[in-house]
Structures are given as structure tokens and as C-alpha cells.
Amino acid sequence: MIKPLQETVLLHVNGKEHLLDVEVSELLLDVLRDRLGLTGSKKGCETGECGACTVLLDGRPVNSCLVLALDAVGYEITTIEGLSPVDGPLNPVQQAFVDFGAIQCGYCSPGMIMSVTALLAENSAPDDEDIKKAISGHLCRCGSYVKIMDAVRYLSTVRQDENMKMTVELEKRER
Amino acid sequence: MSGKHTFVNSKYPRFDLPDKARGETVYGTDLRFADMLTAKILRSPYAHAKIVAIHTEEAKKLPGVVAVLTGKDHPWRIGRVIDDQPFLAIDKVIYAGEPVVAVAAVNEKTAEKALDLIKVEYEQLQPVFDVEESASGNAPVIHEGFADYFFVPPAEYMAGSNICSHKKVRKGDTEKGFAMADFIVENRFYSPMGLACCLEPQVCIAQVASNGSITLWDSTQSVYRVRRALARVLRKKEKDIHIIVPHLGGGFGEKNCINQELVAIGLAMHSGGRPVKVQLNREEQIQAAMTKHACVVYIKSGIKNDGEILARQVTAYYDTGAYAHTGPTVSGQAGFTAAGPYKIENITIDSYCVYTNKTPAGSYRGYGVPQVSWAYEQHMDIIAARLKMDPLAFRLKNVLQNGDETMSGEIVHDCALKECIEKAAAAIDWNAPAPALAPGKLRGKGIAGAWKSTGAPSVHLATIRMEQDGSVVVGNSTTEMGQGCLAVFQAITCDELALLPEDVNVSLPDSIYTPYTEGTTSSRAGAFDGRAVYDAAQKIKQQLFSLAAPLLEVDIEKLELRDKKVMIKGTETGIAYGNLLSKSDIGHAGNLFAQGEYRTNYVIKPDPQTGQSPLPTSSWLYAAQAVEVEIDTDSGTVTVLRVASAHDVGIALNVLNCEQQVEGGVLMGISNALYEDLLFDEGGHVRNNSFVDYKLLTVRQVPPIETILIEDMPGSAGVYGAKGLGESSLIAISAAIANAVYDATGIVSTNLPITAERLYWAIKEKEKRE
């Protein structure tokens, strides 16, 4: 069996501390998924091209398949599991993705939602260009882009009038 | 089969989405078990080579390695139509990337290290990559052992050939039609191989018990087809192969075929009962998982000056790569429709499925139809230009309508294709003149029609179990891969049994618990499996009535379901399901169970020599897609400005799902049209094996999309008259874009994709000529 070099590290994930022995070459994505059971961050390409593994380091989105676990030490790491309490309601971004049907197979959704969450934390009124920039590193093969844009526009305070219309439309959907 | 709908035909939210938004939904890649081993595959560096020797001794000695297998260990061959694919190469490799040795080890790094220790000696053979050359009879034969393979029609053995099936349609007298024509138009079109690019790669976990029974956790769209093939090849009873299908991170047809199952099972058989996980990485996924068929199409039409199409001849060569997978049915079903949805008296079609030494091709959204649509829909515009007719008017003059006869002699029924074409065109203001444009910019509009037959015959079963509290579990083997069928089945159940979504759970496929269905393919799960769910609900309803009638002391005819209760019609007297099923004074009823079904065994198989059949399929998909593009002549870049996609859906089972399917198909289609091209070097290796090099559309290229759902022509097959649209949303878009480019520039895009580079040089050449 190949036993690579290991180091003991303290990782801060979703508000909890984890003392772990990690291999020096181990990716943050693998540690999150395989050691901490946080499988919400998805493995789509392992080379930073699809965005499905996006997590936040101190609030900034990164591809966790491109970050060594060792390099995540000292940061507050937020994964999709950290956005809303297990028994509680979805956070507003998650809820908007659900309401607008911005999710199909769901494999890209955690990554998309992390990037949108980071965007809105920085800029509560993103315009279309801001939104596109925030998610241009994410691939969605189901082609949910139209509805993702709708969901984020709804969350953006830049379009209050339009949001009123969208709210009415959403209420019509409710039964 | 109609009635008032509450949830069906609305936009109500899909119940699978909140879990997906939380990242809680479990996909195959998320599964892990105690003592699970990781598999890695050593692949062929050559496209065609004899295997002289394989040295695995060093790898076997590496601590942590549990199993090392080659093709000789289990000479299994498997396939969907032809059992042509060994689980690992036997004696020779026939594409670059073919699995040769498989290793199971305690972790990924150990498995990878073991691969490094394996040496394979090859003797290179002459490969063939060009599909027409391969079909010519003058190429090296790729499958010398074909005669001994197990295969089913439409596959056929042609000695000394790389052709593995030949679909024919013969209607009227094509030669005579050409002779009577005022003019003839002939074209050749080409579509390259492409990839489904599911974000979740293929994954399969296998565990083999000491009694030989097998459990698989498999990312498949077709649990029962896979199980049947595995049982046949492994000589096991179907009951001893238990397949569990988690959520899929995309399917698009790619996961309809046999994927990694045998590698996982083979390794698991040698791993002492430990589960073995095979999960492809992106590079493997691109180079060796499954592609869309490349296709060469020759199309020739004889035309009258008034715009009548007298005769059409189509010859299509589908490149299925090294292994057939669904190739013979793809080329057969799509080839069948290759003359297009138009009135033509005389038709000759020959559609071939051909092996080459490339990555195997299989199912891909549209099942071969986008490739022929790319040809016949552009051909229509070329003819229209020759006639000096508006391409829209030319289509409307010739489009098939109810009562017309198709290429197989079927009388068209339940068809709103003409309405689709009219509405799609109107939605992009077809007749509005182009606005004034900056120099170097051109605009064009294009439209294309789509039709596709649903695979038939097919069998769809579903169960409903009502628990003692009146809540319900629906059992069906449709794979949830993003299309939202679970929510559709929930809605049907709610409407038929007067329940709320919170009362209805819908299972994922599990071969022990959920009954047979044909596979989550051919755009039919919502409509056809939905009909089986509907049927099961009717049976549950009857059981509820039978239980309640004596208690309520009325005849069954006086009962109805309302608000989770069996009620006496026109009164407020009734009994709640929960009370009915758990009532102890009459002895409780346990739970209720019913199996519903829908079978399309009424279809009539087309004659193999002529393709003629009055009822060749259970249901046709009809759609039309119209686009407006802007071209930057300095760079050749095509920007899609807007898209209208009109679909003859019968009824929208869930309006939100329909929009998702249409938008998704349109965007996949734009990506196919402008960017996607699987490139091979001269040795047959995939050159663009990453998402950096294999270009996909991103959010930046997304135009406004208008989804038009036409609901005034219910179909006879699907539940409530529903028809599918998962594939028809993709079929015509590439041709519509090409037609818009033709409108703007006069340039025909014979080859997909319409890259900026190709168009730039075509514009330059045209300028030079003029």
C-alpha cells in the first residue's frame, strides 16, 4: 500500500473545527468528501474547469479540487452543507434556485449556489454582467442558465420592480 | 383519460429540488461503503493493435492491491444490440483508450501505482478512422469474430465488412421521381462525434456475495436492460443481480448503454466480498466513455418548380466507433426519419451503422436524429433558395399534416408540427426586416422542424402502495437524471388519488422493489411511465371504493375521492384513507398495492426490406425551432440573439419541467452547433480531452429563449395525451442556426460545428469569388 506523507492540520469547516491527518498532496475536495462526509461539493472534472466543487474560503469562492487541504488551514471553509441548518429553512439563494426551477440534475447546483452566495454577500445588487461573471466558471449541462439568471435577478435588489412581478408569478405557482 | 387537474399541467415545484439545493441528494459518486476498494483501468495507447503480452506480476505484488484482471480472466463480451465489447480487451485493442487491465486496491493512489507497474506489449495494426472508408469494404476488418457474437436485429452480420446494420426505407419510385423533377439538389453534410458531458462521470459499485449474487449501485438510465444483458453474459438468474440506481448527475443518453458494470463486477468477484467502485475521471469520460455518433449524410431531392418535392434519397453513415452499443438502433431509428417530416411520394433511405477504430458511440439526446436533421433541414433551405421561395413558406407547403402519408405508409395523426413551425417563426418576427447594422455585422433568421419516433415496442410498469396512514409510495424504474419525472409521477398520483405532494413519495429504481420499465430514454418516461402510474392509481381507487362501500353503505358508483377521503358523491359523508386502512373493528387492511401498466405492443414492426409499416411507433415528437443570429464578419463569430422553440406536447405534465427541458435542449443544441467537436489525432487519440479544450456553452452565450407549448393536439399514447419533448428540444437547433447563417451570408455550413474559424474562412472565400 502506498502511504504518502501526512501532516496533522486543523480545518475550520462550517463553523466546526476538525483535527485531521491529511496527506500533503490531498485535495481539499477529497478531504471534505471522503473524510468529513460533506459530499455536497461535487467532483466533476478534478481540474478546476466545471465549478461543481466550489466552496468558500473566508467567503471567497474557490474550486476545492485545486486547493490542497494544507493550504486551507487558517481559513473559514464554507460548503453547501453550511449554508442552511439541517432542520431549518433553505437560505434565500437555495430557496430561489428551488422556486425558479434553476436546478435539474442538481450536480452543478451546490457549486453554483456557493458562487451566487459569495456574489450577493459582496454585492447585494448585481446586474446581469455581475451575475454572469460570478457563474461563468460553472458548467451546467442540463442548461439551467436561464432559470439561474432569473433566480439571481430575483435576489438582486437592483431590479425591485421586476422582482415584484416575479413574486406575483411565483405566488401563482403555489397551490 | 382526462379530468380536472390540480397539480398536473401546473408549474408546481419539483420535490427533488430542495435536497439538491442543500447538497444532500445522493449520487453514485457520493456512495462509499466500509472496506470499499477503488478500481483503476489501464487503457490502450493504440487505436488498433494486437496484444502480444501483458505483465501484471509486479502490480499483483504491490501491497494494498487486491485484484488485477485482464480480458483473459473473464472472456465476457457484452452490448446492447451486439455482444461485441469485452469487459477488458481480449487479444487486441480496437480504440485508443480501450480498457486492457483493471486493478482493485485499497485506495486510489495504490491502484494508480499498480497501473504504473503493468507492462503491455502491443503489435500495431492498421487502423481505420474514416467512416466512409470503413464502410467501403476496402478497410481492415475491426471485428473478425463478429459471426460468433450474440446479436439481435437490427444488427446484422456482413462478412468482411465493418457495417453492423443497414436500415432501408423504400417508398414509391425514387428514380422516376428524379426523372420527373424540374431540378435536382444534392448535398453532403457531416456531424462530428460529440459528448454528453454529464457533470457526474459514470460510476458503478459492485459487490459479489459468496453465493454468487451481485449487488450493483449503478449510474444507469436503464436498470432492466442492463440487468438482462448482465444476466445473459454472466449466466446468472436475473433475480440474483440486484441493481440500485441513485440520482444521476445528468444522463442525456450516455448512461443508457452498458457502462462500467462488468469491470466492477469482474474485480468484485476477485475481492473477497468487498465492494469495488469504478468511477471514471473526466479524461477517461471524454476519451473512452461514450460519444454521439459522427455521421455523414448524402441527401438528394427532385423538385418541381412549384415547390413540390417529388423524390428524396438519403444515405447516412453513422460512425459507431469501436463498439456498437446502441448504434444499430440509433442509425435505424434516426435513419428511418432521415427524409424529414415532409410530404414526399418517393423516398429511398439507406442508413448504415459502421465500426471504426474510434471511441465507441452510443445513445445521445436525440438518438441520431440531430445528425440527419442537420442535413435535411439545411437541404430544405438550399432548395427554397433555388426556388426563390421563403424557407418558411416552403416548409409550410410541404410539412406533414394529419391525414398525410409518411415514408413508411403511416397516416399522420395527432400532429401539430405545422402549428409549431408557424408559432416558432412568428415568435422571432420572421417577416420583420433586419435593423440597420454596424459595418461587419450581418443578421439572419433560420427555422427547422423536428420529428422523432419513440422507441417501440416498450413496456412500462409502476406500482402504488398506499400505507396504513393513507400516504403513498410510487414505485417505478425511471431514472431521475434531472428531467423531473419523479415530480411528474407525484403530480399524477396526487390528482388521481386526491392527495397532496407531502403524501406521495416516489422511489428511485431498485430492481428488487421497482417493476420493469423500458429505460429512461426516448423522451417517453413522463408520458408512458406516467400512464402506468395513472393506471396503478385507478386500481388503488377501486380498492379504496371496495373497502369503503360497505362501511358507507352505498354502491361503489356513488363514491368519489376527495381530500384524502372516500366520499359519497354530493355529500360531506366519507372516510379518510388512513381510517379506512387501519380500522380495527373490521380487521385492518394492511396496505393497498396495485401495479399499473402501459404497453406499446400494438406497434407494427417496419418491413426490414422496405421500412413500410402503418404504425411503426407509439408516439411521434414534433417541434420547430427558430433562431435569429448575428455574425461578426471580421471574426466569423456567430451570436445567437434569440430562440423560439415550439413543441407539440399534447399536455404539459409540469409546465416548469417542460421549460427546463426546452431551455436545456436548446442550449445543448447551441453548444453542439457552435462549439462542440471531439477531435482525434492521426493515431486516433482524443485531442481535446478536458473541459478547457472540449468547448461547451457557458452562461455568457445564453440567448433569450421563448418556450412555446402547444397543447391542442393530445396524443393517443401518453398519460392525459402527453407527448415527450426531452429530445425534440435539441434536434433542430443546429440546423436552424445553420439556416440563419445561410440567410445572413449565403454560406452553407456542411460541417458541424459552425466555428468562428470555419465561418471566417468561408466568408473570405466567398468574398474572393465575388
CSV table of N, CA, C and O in Angstrom, one decimal, chain B residues 552-625:
chain,number,residue,atom,x,y,z
B,552,LEU,N,-69.7,2.7,4.2
B,552,LEU,CA,-70.6,3.8,4.0
B,552,LEU,C,-72.0,3.4,3.5
B,552,LEU,O,-72.8,4.3,3.3
B,553,GLU,N,-72.1,2.1,3.3
B,553,GLU,CA,-73.5,1.6,3.0
B,553,GLU,C,-74.0,2.2,1.7
B,553,GLU,O,-75.2,2.6,1.7
B,554,VAL,N,-73.2,2.3,0.7
B,554,VAL,CA,-73.7,2.8,-0.6
B,554,VAL,C,-73.0,2.0,-1.7
B,554,VAL,O,-72.0,1.3,-1.4
B,555,ASP,N,-73.5,2.1,-2.9
B,555,ASP,CA,-72.9,1.4,-4.0
B,555,ASP,C,-71.6,2.1,-4.4
B,555,ASP,O,-71.5,3.3,-4.2
B,556,ILE,N,-70.7,1.4,-5.0
B,556,ILE,CA,-69.4,1.9,-5.4
B,556,ILE,C,-69.6,3.1,-6.4
B,556,ILE,O,-68.8,4.1,-6.3
B,557,GLU,N,-70.6,3.0,-7.2
B,557,GLU,CA,-70.8,4.1,-8.2
B,557,GLU,C,-71.1,5.4,-7.5
B,557,GLU,O,-70.9,6.5,-8.1
B,558,LYS,N,-71.5,5.4,-6.3
B,558,LYS,CA,-71.8,6.6,-5.6
B,558,LYS,C,-70.6,7.3,-4.9
B,558,LYS,O,-70.8,8.3,-4.3
B,559,LEU,N,-69.5,6.6,-5.1
B,559,LEU,CA,-68.3,7.1,-4.3
B,559,LEU,C,-67.3,7.9,-5.2
B,559,LEU,O,-67.3,7.7,-6.4
B,560,GLU,N,-66.6,8.8,-4.5
B,560,GLU,CA,-65.5,9.5,-5.2
B,560,GLU,C,-64.4,9.8,-4.2
B,560,GLU,O,-64.6,9.7,-3.0
B,561,LEU,N,-63.3,10.2,-4.8
B,561,LEU,CA,-62.2,10.6,-3.9
B,561,LEU,C,-62.1,12.1,-3.8
B,561,LEU,O,-62.2,12.8,-4.8
B,562,ARG,N,-61.9,12.5,-2.6
B,562,ARG,CA,-61.8,14.0,-2.3
B,562,ARG,C,-61.0,14.2,-1.1
B,562,ARG,O,-61.3,13.6,0.0
B,563,ASP,N,-60.0,15.0,-1.2
B,563,ASP,CA,-59.3,15.5,0.0
B,563,ASP,C,-58.8,14.3,0.9
B,563,ASP,O,-59.1,14.3,2.1
B,564,LYS,N,-58.2,13.3,0.3
B,564,LYS,CA,-57.7,12.2,1.1
B,564,LYS,C,-58.7,11.3,1.7
B,564,LYS,O,-58.5,10.6,2.7
B,565,LYS,N,-60.0,11.4,1.2
B,565,LYS,CA,-61.1,10.6,1.7
B,565,LYS,C,-61.9,10.0,0.6
B,565,LYS,O,-61.9,10.5,-0.5
B,566,VAL,N,-62.5,8.8,1.0
B,566,VAL,CA,-63.5,8.3,0.1
B,566,VAL,C,-64.8,8.9,0.5
B,566,VAL,O,-65.2,8.8,1.7
B,567,MET,N,-65.5,9.6,-0.4
B,567,MET,CA,-66.7,10.4,-0.1
B,567,MET,C,-67.9,9.9,-0.9
B,567,MET,O,-67.7,9.4,-2.0
B,568,ILE,N,-69.0,10.0,-0.3
B,568,ILE,CA,-70.3,9.8,-1.0
B,568,ILE,C,-70.5,11.0,-1.9
B,568,ILE,O,-70.5,12.2,-1.4
B,569,LYS,N,-70.6,10.8,-3.2
B,569,LYS,CA,-70.8,12.0,-4.1
B,569,LYS,C,-71.9,12.9,-3.7
B,569,LYS,O,-72.9,12.5,-3.3
B,570,GLY,N,-71.6,14.2,-3.8
B,570,GLY,CA,-72.6,15.2,-3.5
B,570,GLY,C,-72.9,15.4,-2.0
B,570,GLY,O,-73.8,16.1,-1.6
B,571,THR,N,-72.1,14.7,-1.1
B,571,THR,CA,-72.3,14.9,0.3
B,571,THR,C,-71.0,15.2,1.0
B,571,THR,O,-69.9,15.2,0.4
B,572,GLU,N,-71.1,15.4,2.3
B,572,GLU,CA,-69.9,15.6,3.1
B,572,GLU,C,-69.6,14.4,3.9
B,572,GLU,O,-68.9,14.4,4.9
B,573,THR,N,-70.2,13.2,3.6
B,573,THR,CA,-70.0,12.0,4.3
B,573,THR,C,-68.9,11.2,3.6
B,573,THR,O,-69.0,11.0,2.4
B,574,GLY,N,-68.0,10.7,4.4
B,574,GLY,CA,-66.9,9.9,3.9
B,574,GLY,C,-66.0,9.4,4.9
B,574,GLY,O,-66.2,9.6,6.1
B,575,ILE,N,-64.9,8.7,4.5
B,575,ILE,CA,-64.0,8.2,5.4
B,575,ILE,C,-62.6,8.4,4.9
B,575,ILE,O,-62.3,8.2,3.7
B,576,ALA,N,-61.7,8.9,5.8
B,576,ALA,CA,-60.3,9.2,5.4
B,576,ALA,C,-59.6,7.9,5.1
B,576,ALA,O,-59.9,6.8,5.7
B,577,TYR,N,-58.6,7.9,4.1
B,577,TYR,CA,-57.9,6.7,3.8
B,577,TYR,C,-57.3,6.1,5.0
B,577,TYR,O,-57.3,4.9,5.1
B,578,GLY,N,-56.7,6.9,5.8
B,578,GLY,CA,-56.0,6.4,7.0
B,578,GLY,C,-56.9,5.6,7.9
B,578,GLY,O,-56.5,4.5,8.4
B,579,ASN,N,-58.1,6.1,8.1
B,579,ASN,CA,-59.1,5.4,8.9
B,579,ASN,C,-59.5,4.1,8.3
B,579,ASN,O,-59.7,3.1,8.9
B,580,LEU,N,-59.7,4.2,6.9
B,580,LEU,CA,-60.2,3.0,6.2
B,580,LEU,C,-59.2,1.9,6.3
B,580,LEU,O,-59.5,0.7,6.5
B,581,LEU,N,-57.9,2.2,6.2
B,581,LEU,CA,-56.9,1.2,6.1
B,581,LEU,C,-56.5,0.7,7.5
B,581,LEU,O,-55.9,-0.4,7.6
B,582,SER,N,-56.7,1.5,8.5
B,582,SER,CA,-56.2,1.0,9.8
B,582,SER,C,-57.4,0.6,10.7
B,582,SER,O,-57.2,0.3,11.9
B,583,LYS,N,-58.6,0.7,10.2
B,583,LYS,CA,-59.8,0.5,11.1
B,583,LYS,C,-59.7,-0.9,11.6
B,583,LYS,O,-59.6,-1.9,10.9
B,584,SER,N,-59.7,-1.0,13.0
B,584,SER,CA,-59.5,-2.3,13.6
B,584,SER,C,-60.8,-3.2,13.7
B,584,SER,O,-60.7,-4.4,13.8
B,585,ASP,N,-62.0,-2.5,13.8
B,585,ASP,CA,-63.2,-3.3,14.1
B,585,ASP,C,-63.5,-4.1,12.9
B,585,ASP,O,-64.3,-5.1,13.0
B,586,ILE,N,-63.0,-3.8,11.7
B,586,ILE,CA,-63.3,-4.7,10.6
B,586,ILE,C,-62.0,-5.5,10.2
B,586,ILE,O,-62.0,-6.2,9.2
B,587,GLY,N,-61.0,-5.4,11.1
B,587,GLY,CA,-59.8,-6.1,10.7
B,587,GLY,C,-59.0,-5.1,9.8
B,587,GLY,O,-59.6,-4.8,8.7
B,588,HIS,N,-57.9,-4.6,10.2
B,588,HIS,CA,-57.2,-3.6,9.3
B,588,HIS,C,-56.8,-4.2,8.0
B,588,HIS,O,-56.7,-5.4,7.8
B,589,ALA,N,-56.7,-3.3,7.0
B,589,ALA,CA,-56.5,-3.7,5.6
B,589,ALA,C,-55.0,-3.9,5.2
B,589,ALA,O,-54.7,-4.2,4.1
B,590,GLY,N,-54.1,-3.7,6.2
B,590,GLY,CA,-52.7,-3.7,5.8
B,590,GLY,C,-52.5,-2.5,4.9
B,590,GLY,O,-53.0,-1.4,5.1
B,591,ASN,N,-51.7,-2.7,3.9
B,591,ASN,CA,-51.6,-1.6,2.9
B,591,ASN,C,-52.2,-2.1,1.6
B,591,ASN,O,-52.3,-3.3,1.3
B,592,LEU,N,-52.5,-1.1,0.8
B,592,LEU,CA,-53.1,-1.4,-0.6
B,592,LEU,C,-51.9,-1.4,-1.6
B,592,LEU,O,-51.0,-0.6,-1.4
B,593,PHE,N,-52.0,-2.3,-2.6
B,593,PHE,CA,-51.0,-2.4,-3.5
B,593,PHE,C,-51.6,-2.6,-4.9
B,593,PHE,O,-52.5,-3.4,-5.1
B,594,ALA,N,-51.0,-1.9,-5.9
B,594,ALA,CA,-51.5,-2.1,-7.3
B,594,ALA,C,-50.4,-1.9,-8.2
B,594,ALA,O,-49.5,-1.1,-8.0
B,595,GLN,N,-50.4,-2.7,-9.3
B,595,GLN,CA,-49.4,-2.4,-10.4
B,595,GLN,C,-50.1,-2.0,-11.6
B,595,GLN,O,-51.1,-2.6,-12.0
B,596,GLY,N,-49.7,-0.8,-12.1
B,596,GLY,CA,-50.3,-0.3,-13.3
B,596,GLY,C,-49.3,-0.6,-14.5
B,596,GLY,O,-48.2,-0.9,-14.3
B,597,GLU,N,-49.9,-0.5,-15.7
B,597,GLU,CA,-49.0,-0.8,-16.9
B,597,GLU,C,-49.4,0.0,-18.1
B,597,GLU,O,-50.5,0.5,-18.2
B,598,TYR,N,-48.5,0.1,-19.0
B,598,TYR,CA,-48.7,0.6,-20.3
B,598,TYR,C,-47.8,-0.1,-21.3
B,598,TYR,O,-46.6,-0.1,-21.0
B,599,ARG,N,-48.3,-0.7,-22.3
B,599,ARG,CA,-47.5,-1.5,-23.2
B,599,ARG,C,-47.8,-1.0,-24.6
B,599,ARG,O,-49.0,-0.8,-25.0
B,600,THR,N,-46.8,-0.8,-25.4
B,600,THR,CA,-47.0,-0.3,-26.8
B,600,THR,C,-46.7,-1.5,-27.8
B,600,THR,O,-46.1,-1.3,-28.8
B,601,ASN,N,-47.2,-2.7,-27.4
B,601,ASN,CA,-47.0,-3.8,-28.3
B,601,ASN,C,-48.0,-3.8,-29.5
B,601,ASN,O,-48.0,-4.7,-30.3
B,602,TYR,N,-48.7,-2.7,-29.6
B,602,TYR,CA,-49.6,-2.6,-30.8
B,602,TYR,C,-48.9,-2.1,-32.0
B,602,TYR,O,-49.4,-2.1,-33.1
B,603,VAL,N,-47.6,-1.6,-31.8
B,603,VAL,CA,-46.9,-1.1,-33.0
B,603,VAL,C,-46.6,-2.2,-34.0
B,603,VAL,O,-46.5,-3.4,-33.6
B,604,ILE,N,-46.4,-1.9,-35.2
B,604,ILE,CA,-46.2,-2.9,-36.3
B,604,ILE,C,-44.7,-2.6,-36.8
B,604,ILE,O,-44.4,-1.6,-37.3
B,605,LYS,N,-43.9,-3.6,-36.6
B,605,LYS,CA,-42.5,-3.5,-37.0
B,605,LYS,C,-42.4,-3.2,-38.5
B,605,LYS,O,-43.0,-3.9,-39.3
B,606,PRO,N,-41.6,-2.2,-38.8
B,606,PRO,CA,-41.4,-1.9,-40.3
B,606,PRO,C,-40.8,-3.1,-41.0
B,606,PRO,O,-39.9,-3.8,-40.4
B,607,ASP,N,-41.2,-3.3,-42.2
B,607,ASP,CA,-40.7,-4.4,-43.0
B,607,ASP,C,-39.1,-4.1,-43.2
B,607,ASP,O,-38.7,-3.0,-43.6
B,608,PRO,N,-38.3,-5.1,-43.0
B,608,PRO,CA,-36.9,-4.9,-43.0
B,608,PRO,C,-36.3,-4.5,-44.4
B,608,PRO,O,-35.3,-3.8,-44.5
B,609,GLN,N,-37.0,-4.9,-45.4
B,609,GLN,CA,-36.5,-4.5,-46.8
B,609,GLN,C,-37.0,-3.2,-47.3
B,609,GLN,O,-36.4,-2.5,-48.1
B,610,THR,N,-38.2,-2.8,-46.8
B,610,THR,CA,-38.8,-1.5,-47.3
B,610,THR,C,-39.1,-0.5,-46.3
B,610,THR,O,-39.4,0.7,-46.6
B,611,GLY,N,-39.0,-0.8,-45.0
B,611,GLY,CA,-39.3,0.1,-43.9
B,611,GLY,C,-40.7,0.5,-43.8
B,611,GLY,O,-41.1,1.4,-43.1
B,612,GLN,N,-41.6,-0.3,-44.5
B,612,GLN,CA,-43.0,0.1,-44.5
B,612,GLN,C,-43.7,-0.4,-43.3
B,612,GLN,O,-43.5,-1.6,-42.9
B,613,SER,N,-44.6,0.4,-42.7
B,613,SER,CA,-45.4,0.0,-41.6
B,613,SER,C,-46.5,1.0,-41.4
B,613,SER,O,-46.2,2.2,-41.4
B,614,PRO,N,-47.7,0.6,-41.2
B,614,PRO,CA,-48.8,1.6,-41.0
B,614,PRO,C,-48.7,2.2,-39.6
B,614,PRO,O,-49.4,3.2,-39.3
B,615,LEU,N,-48.0,1.5,-38.7
B,615,LEU,CA,-47.9,2.0,-37.3
B,615,LEU,C,-46.6,1.7,-36.7
B,615,LEU,O,-46.4,0.8,-35.9
B,616,PRO,N,-45.5,2.4,-37.1
B,616,PRO,CA,-44.2,2.0,-36.8
B,616,PRO,C,-43.8,2.4,-35.3
B,616,PRO,O,-42.8,1.9,-34.8
B,617,THR,N,-44.5,3.3,-34.7
B,617,THR,CA,-44.1,3.7,-33.4
B,617,THR,C,-45.4,4.1,-32.6
B,617,THR,O,-46.5,4.3,-33.1
B,618,SER,N,-45.2,4.2,-31.3
B,618,SER,CA,-46.3,4.6,-30.4
B,618,SER,C,-46.6,6.0,-30.4
B,618,SER,O,-47.7,6.5,-30.1
B,619,SER,N,-45.6,6.8,-30.7
B,619,SER,CA,-45.7,8.3,-30.5
B,619,SER,C,-44.6,9.0,-31.2
B,619,SER,O,-43.5,8.6,-31.3
B,620,TRP,N,-45.0,10.1,-31.9
B,620,TRP,CA,-44.0,11.0,-32.5
B,620,TRP,C,-43.8,12.2,-31.7
B,620,TRP,O,-44.7,12.8,-31.2
B,621,LEU,N,-42.6,12.7,-31.7
B,621,LEU,CA,-42.3,14.0,-31.1
B,621,LEU,C,-42.3,15.0,-32.3
B,621,LEU,O,-41.7,14.7,-33.3
B,622,TYR,N,-42.9,16.1,-32.1
B,622,TYR,CA,-42.9,17.2,-33.2
B,622,TYR,C,-42.5,18.5,-32.5
B,622,TYR,O,-43.0,18.8,-31.4
B,623,ALA,N,-41.7,19.2,-33.2
B,623,ALA,CA,-41.2,20.5,-32.7
B,623,ALA,C,-40.7,21.4,-33.9
B,623,ALA,O,-40.4,20.9,-34.9
B,624,ALA,N,-40.6,22.7,-33.6
B,624,ALA,CA,-39.9,23.5,-34.6
B,624,ALA,C,-39.1,24.6,-33.8
B,624,ALA,O,-39.6,25.0,-32.7
B,625,GLN,N,-38.0,24.9,-34.3
B,625,GLN,CA,-37.1,25.8,-33.6
B,625,GLN,C,-36.7,26.9,-34.6
B,625,GLN,O,-36.3,26.6,-35.7
